[in-house]
Each structure stands twice: as structure tokens, then as C-alpha cells.
Amino acid sequence: MPNQKPALKIALIGHGFMGAAHSQGWRVAPRFFDLPFQPEMTLLVGRNPAGVDAAAEKWGWAETSTDWRTAVEREDIDVVDIVTPGNSHAEIAIAALAAGKHVLCEKPLANTLEEAEAMAAAARNADKGVQAMVGFTYRRVPAATFARDLVASGAIGQVRQVRAAYLQDWLHDDRSPLTWRLQKEHAGTGALGDIGAHAVDLSQFITGQKVVGVSGLLQTFVDERPLLDAPTQLGPVSVDDAAAFTARFDGGILGTFEATRMATGRKNSLRIEVSGSKGAISFDLENYNSLGYYDATATATRQGFTQIMVTEPEHPYISAWWPTGHTLGYEHGFVHQAKDFIDAIGAGQQPKPSFDDGHQVQCVLDAVQRSAANNSTWTTTA
């Protein structure tokens, strides 16, 4: 076929919730965006043979394996995409980078700061042209990217404060089972790393500043939960249910953060409000296609938050999709993630957020943990 693009063979490690989302990204991206490579969904890896085979058939993966090392060792695999629990991120990513594979790894980058440091070093020391990116997908929501653009353009003046909260309620019922996300050996942290990492990354992405110090609190409200395979028995919860912390950014911004899986009635509300000397922006993931904008320079009779529908072709990513006003949804962020990663590989450029960026977020999470363990003492991220 004339002008056929070179293939980029993908191996996906993991096939649960995030496996489905990443699969959607890889298969849809080349159908809406002009990419330098044609991604091929070559290999799906999972521990359970029946489960991984069923997922491969559902999502369109050509082959399966029950050993992630297959993806690393196969010479034809170009990209290793990691969506496993955090306790396996470092081992897989470091091995894949050493084998010359591009790596996309779900957030948070690792379960510990030491693991994140090792992953970032492996990415920096990888062969020239080998790229690594961490999956903070909410950067790729068009409204969030547009918020970043507005702040960078000076539309709200000097940024003074950030209020960020990620609110979910899937654990408010004491009878919710003990999944791997509630076990420190698998997840590292609870709400802090699972969803708080998103709040930290998105606030830094939108403002262009980094968190340098925190004072934190962590709380576990339900200490025991029913075992998945034995619901009449209880097992210990070893991570936090909720986290709250104040923060200082390197440019002087004051920040307040909350991450909880106990916010009864809130399903997936990632909220961020950025206040500046000339205005403010406000975003809520549960209102995916909309961005609030306040112009403090307008006359008093016209001041108030304006709802901007981020569905115009001039908005980030939108020109590839539907006609004006036709909205996008959760899965589109993963399509944009695949597009941006493939574009960076094609250009030979470091994709963002990099493993160094993921490590920096891990520094913030680690500082919150240390602060909470020391009576909320002010703790730097360095």
C-alpha cells in the first residue's frame, strides 16, 4: 500500500479497568489523528490465561501472554504500556527501558520514592530515542489543557491560589470489599496516590509551578473490610481512605488539596480552581466539556463565572473530533494520550509528563506521608 506508515507494535501489561481504557486509546487514536506511526495492538499480558484471552478478544489484541517478560524480550515489540498495580511498575519499566522499548506507565509512577527515582534514572539513561511517559491522562482533557493555555497567556494575571480536590465515594460503604487498592503492599498508598496524584499533577500542569512544601493529614476511616474471596471474613486496610494537605508552590502560590474515596455522593469529581490577580478558572471532571472563567477586569455589572464549552475546533484536540458542540467523554483522554506519545516518539522528543515529572509528583506524595506521620509538620519535597 503506498504511503503506508511504519508500524509501532504495542504490548500492554494488565487488562483490567485501565487496560480497557488504554486499549481504547491505542485503537482509536490512528482513526482520528494523523500519526507518524500506525500503532498495532500486538500483545496483551495478564496473569490469568482465561481472563487475558477474553480481554484480548474483546479489545482486539492479536496475542496474549501470562508473563510480562515476554513483552520485554520480544524484539518486535516497540512500546511497553504498564497498567499493573504500582508494586510492579519499577521492575517492568526498568527492564523494558534497558531492552530499548518505549514505555508508558500509569500513575503514580511507583509505590515508593526510591522506586520512582530508579525509574526516572532508567529513563534518563536509556538509549537515545527511547522515550518514557507517565500516564497523567487528565492533562489531555481538552478543558484542562485549555485552562493551562489560559493561565499561560496571562488571562487570569498573577496566580495566587490553587484549590484542588479529587472526590470519590466508592468506599463510603463499610461493606465494600478489600481490593488491591486498599493494600499497601500492592498500592503503596490509598486515596493519596491513587487520585491525589492526579490533583497534584493537574495543578502543576495548569499553573506551570511545582509544589515544594506541604503539611498533610492522612485518615483511614474503615480499618477492616470483607475479603474478596471470603466475604464473611475481614482483612486489614493498610492505606489511607482520605488525604488533605496545604502546599506552597515554587512561584509563591498557596495550595490546598484533598483526595478522598469517602466523599458520599461524589463519583469522580476532580475539581481545580485557580485564582489570579485578574481572574480565575474552574474545572470539574464531572463536567468534562466545560471550563469556568472569571474575568475580574470586566465592568462590575458583567463580572461572574462564564461557562466556556470547550468543544470548538480551536480548542485543544477538538478539531480531530465531532462538529461544534458535540461533546467528548472519559475515554477520549486516553486517545489523546496515545496520540501525544506516538507524536513524541516520531519527533524524537521527550514526551510529557516524563518519568522525571512522575518522580517529582512522587516527591510530593512522599512529603505528605512524612508530614502526616510527624503531626503535620511542614515538610519540603526535596
PDB file of C-alpha atoms in Angstrom, residues 4-156:
ATOM      1  CA  GLN A   4       1.754   3.094   4.438  1.00  0.00           C
ATOM      2  CA  LYS A   5       3.029   4.266   7.810  1.00  0.00           C
ATOM      3  CA  PRO A   6       5.561   2.192   9.752  1.00  0.00           C
ATOM      4  CA  ALA A   7       4.101   0.030  12.489  1.00  0.00           C
ATOM      5  CA  LEU A   8       4.562   0.667  16.188  1.00  0.00           C
ATOM      6  CA  LYS A   9       3.929  -2.622  17.959  1.00  0.00           C
ATOM      7  CA  ILE A  10       2.359  -2.238  21.410  1.00  0.00           C
ATOM      8  CA  ALA A  11       2.443  -4.618  24.369  1.00  0.00           C
ATOM      9  CA  LEU A  12       0.002  -3.840  27.184  1.00  0.00           C
ATOM     10  CA  ILE A  13       0.795  -5.256  30.640  1.00  0.00           C
ATOM     11  CA  GLY A  14      -2.506  -5.571  32.528  1.00  0.00           C
ATOM     12  CA  HIS A  15      -6.074  -5.767  31.283  1.00  0.00           C
ATOM     13  CA  GLY A  16      -8.473  -4.522  33.970  1.00  0.00           C
ATOM     14  CA  PHE A  17     -10.134  -1.099  34.134  1.00  0.00           C
ATOM     15  CA  MET A  18      -7.062   0.781  32.925  1.00  0.00           C
ATOM     16  CA  GLY A  19      -6.299  -1.933  30.396  1.00  0.00           C
ATOM     17  CA  ALA A  20      -9.653  -1.305  28.759  1.00  0.00           C
ATOM     18  CA  ALA A  21      -9.075   2.472  28.754  1.00  0.00           C
ATOM     19  CA  HIS A  22      -5.592   2.187  27.243  1.00  0.00           C
ATOM     20  CA  SER A  23      -6.811  -0.338  24.673  1.00  0.00           C
ATOM     21  CA  GLN A  24      -9.435   2.171  23.567  1.00  0.00           C
ATOM     22  CA  GLY A  25      -6.745   4.823  23.235  1.00  0.00           C
ATOM     23  CA  TRP A  26      -4.431   2.732  21.076  1.00  0.00           C
ATOM     24  CA  ARG A  27      -7.120   1.509  18.706  1.00  0.00           C
ATOM     25  CA  VAL A  28      -8.963   4.806  18.240  1.00  0.00           C
ATOM     26  CA  ALA A  29      -6.079   7.313  18.028  1.00  0.00           C
ATOM     27  CA  PRO A  30      -4.956   6.441  14.466  1.00  0.00           C
ATOM     28  CA  ARG A  31      -8.531   6.666  13.205  1.00  0.00           C
ATOM     29  CA  PHE A  32      -8.943  10.312  14.219  1.00  0.00           C
ATOM     30  CA  PHE A  33      -5.394  11.716  14.274  1.00  0.00           C
ATOM     31  CA  ASP A  34      -2.678  11.768  11.610  1.00  0.00           C
ATOM     32  CA  LEU A  35       0.139   9.913  13.379  1.00  0.00           C
ATOM     33  CA  PRO A  36       3.728   9.217  12.289  1.00  0.00           C
ATOM     34  CA  PHE A  37       3.300   5.509  13.127  1.00  0.00           C
ATOM     35  CA  GLN A  38       0.468   3.013  12.903  1.00  0.00           C
ATOM     36  CA  PRO A  39       0.039   1.522  16.390  1.00  0.00           C
ATOM     37  CA  GLU A  40      -0.553  -2.221  16.334  1.00  0.00           C
ATOM     38  CA  MET A  41      -2.134  -3.883  19.355  1.00  0.00           C
ATOM     39  CA  THR A  42       0.256  -6.819  19.320  1.00  0.00           C
ATOM     40  CA  LEU A  43       0.459  -8.376  22.794  1.00  0.00           C
ATOM     41  CA  LEU A  44      -1.728  -8.333  25.904  1.00  0.00           C
ATOM     42  CA  VAL A  45      -0.289  -9.663  29.155  1.00  0.00           C
ATOM     43  CA  GLY A  46      -2.178 -10.829  32.240  1.00  0.00           C
ATOM     44  CA  ARG A  47      -1.691 -13.390  34.988  1.00  0.00           C
ATOM     45  CA  ASN A  48      -4.882 -15.367  34.364  1.00  0.00           C
ATOM     46  CA  PRO A  49      -4.899 -17.167  30.969  1.00  0.00           C
ATOM     47  CA  ALA A  50      -8.684 -17.201  30.572  1.00  0.00           C
ATOM     48  CA  GLY A  51      -9.017 -13.595  31.653  1.00  0.00           C
ATOM     49  CA  VAL A  52      -6.317 -12.243  29.379  1.00  0.00           C
ATOM     50  CA  ASP A  53      -7.609 -14.239  26.405  1.00  0.00           C
ATOM     51  CA  ALA A  54     -11.126 -12.880  26.923  1.00  0.00           C
ATOM     52  CA  ALA A  55      -9.818  -9.310  27.222  1.00  0.00           C
ATOM     53  CA  ALA A  56      -7.716  -9.686  24.077  1.00  0.00           C
ATOM     54  CA  GLU A  57     -10.704 -10.889  22.094  1.00  0.00           C
ATOM     55  CA  LYS A  58     -12.868  -8.065  23.423  1.00  0.00           C
ATOM     56  CA  TRP A  59     -10.417  -5.235  22.790  1.00  0.00           C
ATOM     57  CA  GLY A  60      -8.626  -6.502  19.688  1.00  0.00           C
ATOM     58  CA  TRP A  61      -5.186  -7.624  20.843  1.00  0.00           C
ATOM     59  CA  ALA A  62      -3.510 -10.080  18.483  1.00  0.00           C
ATOM     60  CA  GLU A  63      -1.665 -12.261  21.012  1.00  0.00           C
ATOM     61  CA  THR A  64      -1.544 -12.927  24.756  1.00  0.00           C
ATOM     62  CA  SER A  65       0.938 -13.981  27.409  1.00  0.00           C
ATOM     63  CA  THR A  66       0.913 -14.581  31.150  1.00  0.00           C
ATOM     64  CA  ASP A  67       4.493 -13.333  31.643  1.00  0.00           C
ATOM     65  CA  TRP A  68       5.388  -9.648  31.233  1.00  0.00           C
ATOM     66  CA  ARG A  69       8.959 -10.634  30.371  1.00  0.00           C
ATOM     67  CA  THR A  70       7.652 -11.847  27.026  1.00  0.00           C
ATOM     68  CA  ALA A  71       6.940  -8.247  26.069  1.00  0.00           C
ATOM     69  CA  VAL A  72      10.408  -7.120  27.124  1.00  0.00           C
ATOM     70  CA  GLU A  73      12.249  -9.956  25.409  1.00  0.00           C
ATOM     71  CA  ARG A  74      10.434  -9.914  22.069  1.00  0.00           C
ATOM     72  CA  GLU A  75      12.429  -7.940  19.520  1.00  0.00           C
ATOM     73  CA  ASP A  76       9.337  -6.918  17.556  1.00  0.00           C
ATOM     74  CA  ILE A  77       7.714  -5.062  20.478  1.00  0.00           C
ATOM     75  CA  ASP A  78       8.316  -1.307  20.319  1.00  0.00           C
ATOM     76  CA  VAL A  79       6.211   0.015  23.225  1.00  0.00           C
ATOM     77  CA  VAL A  80       5.528  -1.464  26.654  1.00  0.00           C
ATOM     78  CA  ASP A  81       2.423   0.044  28.263  1.00  0.00           C
ATOM     79  CA  ILE A  82       2.157  -0.678  32.013  1.00  0.00           C
ATOM     80  CA  VAL A  83      -1.230  -0.625  33.752  1.00  0.00           C
ATOM     81  CA  THR A  84      -0.491  -3.075  36.567  1.00  0.00           C
ATOM     82  CA  PRO A  85      -0.675  -2.300  40.322  1.00  0.00           C
ATOM     83  CA  GLY A  86       2.074   0.043  41.448  1.00  0.00           C
ATOM     84  CA  ASN A  87       4.229  -2.578  43.139  1.00  0.00           C
ATOM     85  CA  SER A  88       5.291  -3.946  39.734  1.00  0.00           C
ATOM     86  CA  HIS A  89       5.842  -0.673  37.860  1.00  0.00           C
ATOM     87  CA  ALA A  90       9.532  -0.278  38.617  1.00  0.00           C
ATOM     88  CA  GLU A  91      10.636  -3.799  37.720  1.00  0.00           C
ATOM     89  CA  ILE A  92       8.751  -3.847  34.416  1.00  0.00           C
ATOM     90  CA  ALA A  93       9.597  -0.301  33.332  1.00  0.00           C
ATOM     91  CA  ILE A  94      13.308  -0.545  34.121  1.00  0.00           C
ATOM     92  CA  ALA A  95      13.612  -3.865  32.281  1.00  0.00           C
ATOM     93  CA  ALA A  96      11.696  -2.532  29.273  1.00  0.00           C
ATOM     94  CA  LEU A  97      13.818   0.618  29.033  1.00  0.00           C
ATOM     95  CA  ALA A  98      17.010  -1.445  29.282  1.00  0.00           C
ATOM     96  CA  ALA A  99      15.699  -3.546  26.383  1.00  0.00           C
ATOM     97  CA  GLY A 100      15.245  -0.424  24.246  1.00  0.00           C
ATOM     98  CA  LYS A 101      11.438  -0.259  24.482  1.00  0.00           C
ATOM     99  CA  HIS A 102       9.449   2.958  24.739  1.00  0.00           C
ATOM    100  CA  VAL A 103       7.478   2.893  27.998  1.00  0.00           C
ATOM    101  CA  LEU A 104       4.131   4.349  29.012  1.00  0.00           C
ATOM    102  CA  CYS A 105       3.401   3.778  32.706  1.00  0.00           C
ATOM    103  CA  GLU A 106       0.225   4.535  34.619  1.00  0.00           C
ATOM    104  CA  LYS A 107       0.312   6.897  37.572  1.00  0.00           C
ATOM    105  CA  PRO A 108       1.528   7.152  40.229  1.00  0.00           C
ATOM    106  CA  LEU A 109       4.897   6.290  38.789  1.00  0.00           C
ATOM    107  CA  ALA A 110       5.725   3.891  41.644  1.00  0.00           C
ATOM    108  CA  ASN A 111       4.787   2.883  45.173  1.00  0.00           C
ATOM    109  CA  THR A 112       7.837   4.449  46.799  1.00  0.00           C
ATOM    110  CA  LEU A 113      10.110   7.398  46.211  1.00  0.00           C
ATOM    111  CA  GLU A 114      13.099   5.068  45.857  1.00  0.00           C
ATOM    112  CA  GLU A 115      11.378   3.118  43.078  1.00  0.00           C
ATOM    113  CA  ALA A 116      10.385   6.349  41.310  1.00  0.00           C
ATOM    114  CA  GLU A 117      13.979   7.597  41.498  1.00  0.00           C
ATOM    115  CA  ALA A 118      15.228   4.369  39.940  1.00  0.00           C
ATOM    116  CA  MET A 119      12.623   4.588  37.147  1.00  0.00           C
ATOM    117  CA  ALA A 120      13.468   8.206  36.366  1.00  0.00           C
ATOM    118  CA  ALA A 121      17.174   7.356  36.260  1.00  0.00           C
ATOM    119  CA  ALA A 122      16.493   4.420  33.939  1.00  0.00           C
ATOM    120  CA  ALA A 123      14.573   6.704  31.584  1.00  0.00           C
ATOM    121  CA  ARG A 124      17.359   9.288  31.557  1.00  0.00           C
ATOM    122  CA  ASN A 125      19.966   6.592  30.912  1.00  0.00           C
ATOM    123  CA  ALA A 126      18.018   4.774  28.206  1.00  0.00           C
ATOM    124  CA  ASP A 127      19.364   4.583  24.676  1.00  0.00           C
ATOM    125  CA  LYS A 128      18.974   7.702  22.590  1.00  0.00           C
ATOM    126  CA  GLY A 129      15.500   7.908  21.095  1.00  0.00           C
ATOM    127  CA  VAL A 130      13.898   5.636  23.714  1.00  0.00           C
ATOM    128  CA  GLN A 131      11.052   7.578  25.306  1.00  0.00           C
ATOM    129  CA  ALA A 132       9.191   7.182  28.608  1.00  0.00           C
ATOM    130  CA  MET A 133       5.989   8.851  29.767  1.00  0.00           C
ATOM    131  CA  VAL A 134       3.766   8.615  32.846  1.00  0.00           C
ATOM    132  CA  GLY A 135       0.003   8.447  32.338  1.00  0.00           C
ATOM    133  CA  PHE A 136      -1.460  11.531  33.989  1.00  0.00           C
ATOM    134  CA  THR A 137      -4.285  11.382  31.475  1.00  0.00           C
ATOM    135  CA  TYR A 138      -6.378  14.264  32.802  1.00  0.00           C
ATOM    136  CA  ARG A 139      -3.860  16.698  31.319  1.00  0.00           C
ATOM    137  CA  ARG A 140      -5.333  15.609  27.996  1.00  0.00           C
ATOM    138  CA  VAL A 141      -8.925  16.579  28.776  1.00  0.00           C
ATOM    139  CA  PRO A 142      -9.428  19.475  26.336  1.00  0.00           C
ATOM    140  CA  ALA A 143     -10.883  21.749  29.037  1.00  0.00           C
ATOM    141  CA  ALA A 144      -7.893  21.102  31.323  1.00  0.00           C
ATOM    142  CA  THR A 145      -5.391  21.740  28.529  1.00  0.00           C
ATOM    143  CA  PHE A 146      -7.269  24.919  27.614  1.00  0.00           C
ATOM    144  CA  ALA A 147      -7.131  26.011  31.273  1.00  0.00           C
ATOM    145  CA  ARG A 148      -3.347  25.633  31.120  1.00  0.00           C
ATOM    146  CA  ASP A 149      -3.280  27.742  27.952  1.00  0.00           C
ATOM    147  CA  LEU A 150      -5.408  30.492  29.518  1.00  0.00           C
ATOM    148  CA  VAL A 151      -3.185  30.707  32.593  1.00  0.00           C
ATOM    149  CA  ALA A 152      -0.010  30.716  30.472  1.00  0.00           C
ATOM    150  CA  SER A 153      -1.420  33.539  28.330  1.00  0.00           C
ATOM    151  CA  GLY A 154      -1.908  35.748  31.388  1.00  0.00           C
ATOM    152  CA  ALA A 155      -5.701  35.642  31.192  1.00  0.00           C
ATOM    153  CA  ILE A 156      -6.051  35.468  34.987  1.00  0.00           C
TER     154      ILE A 156
END
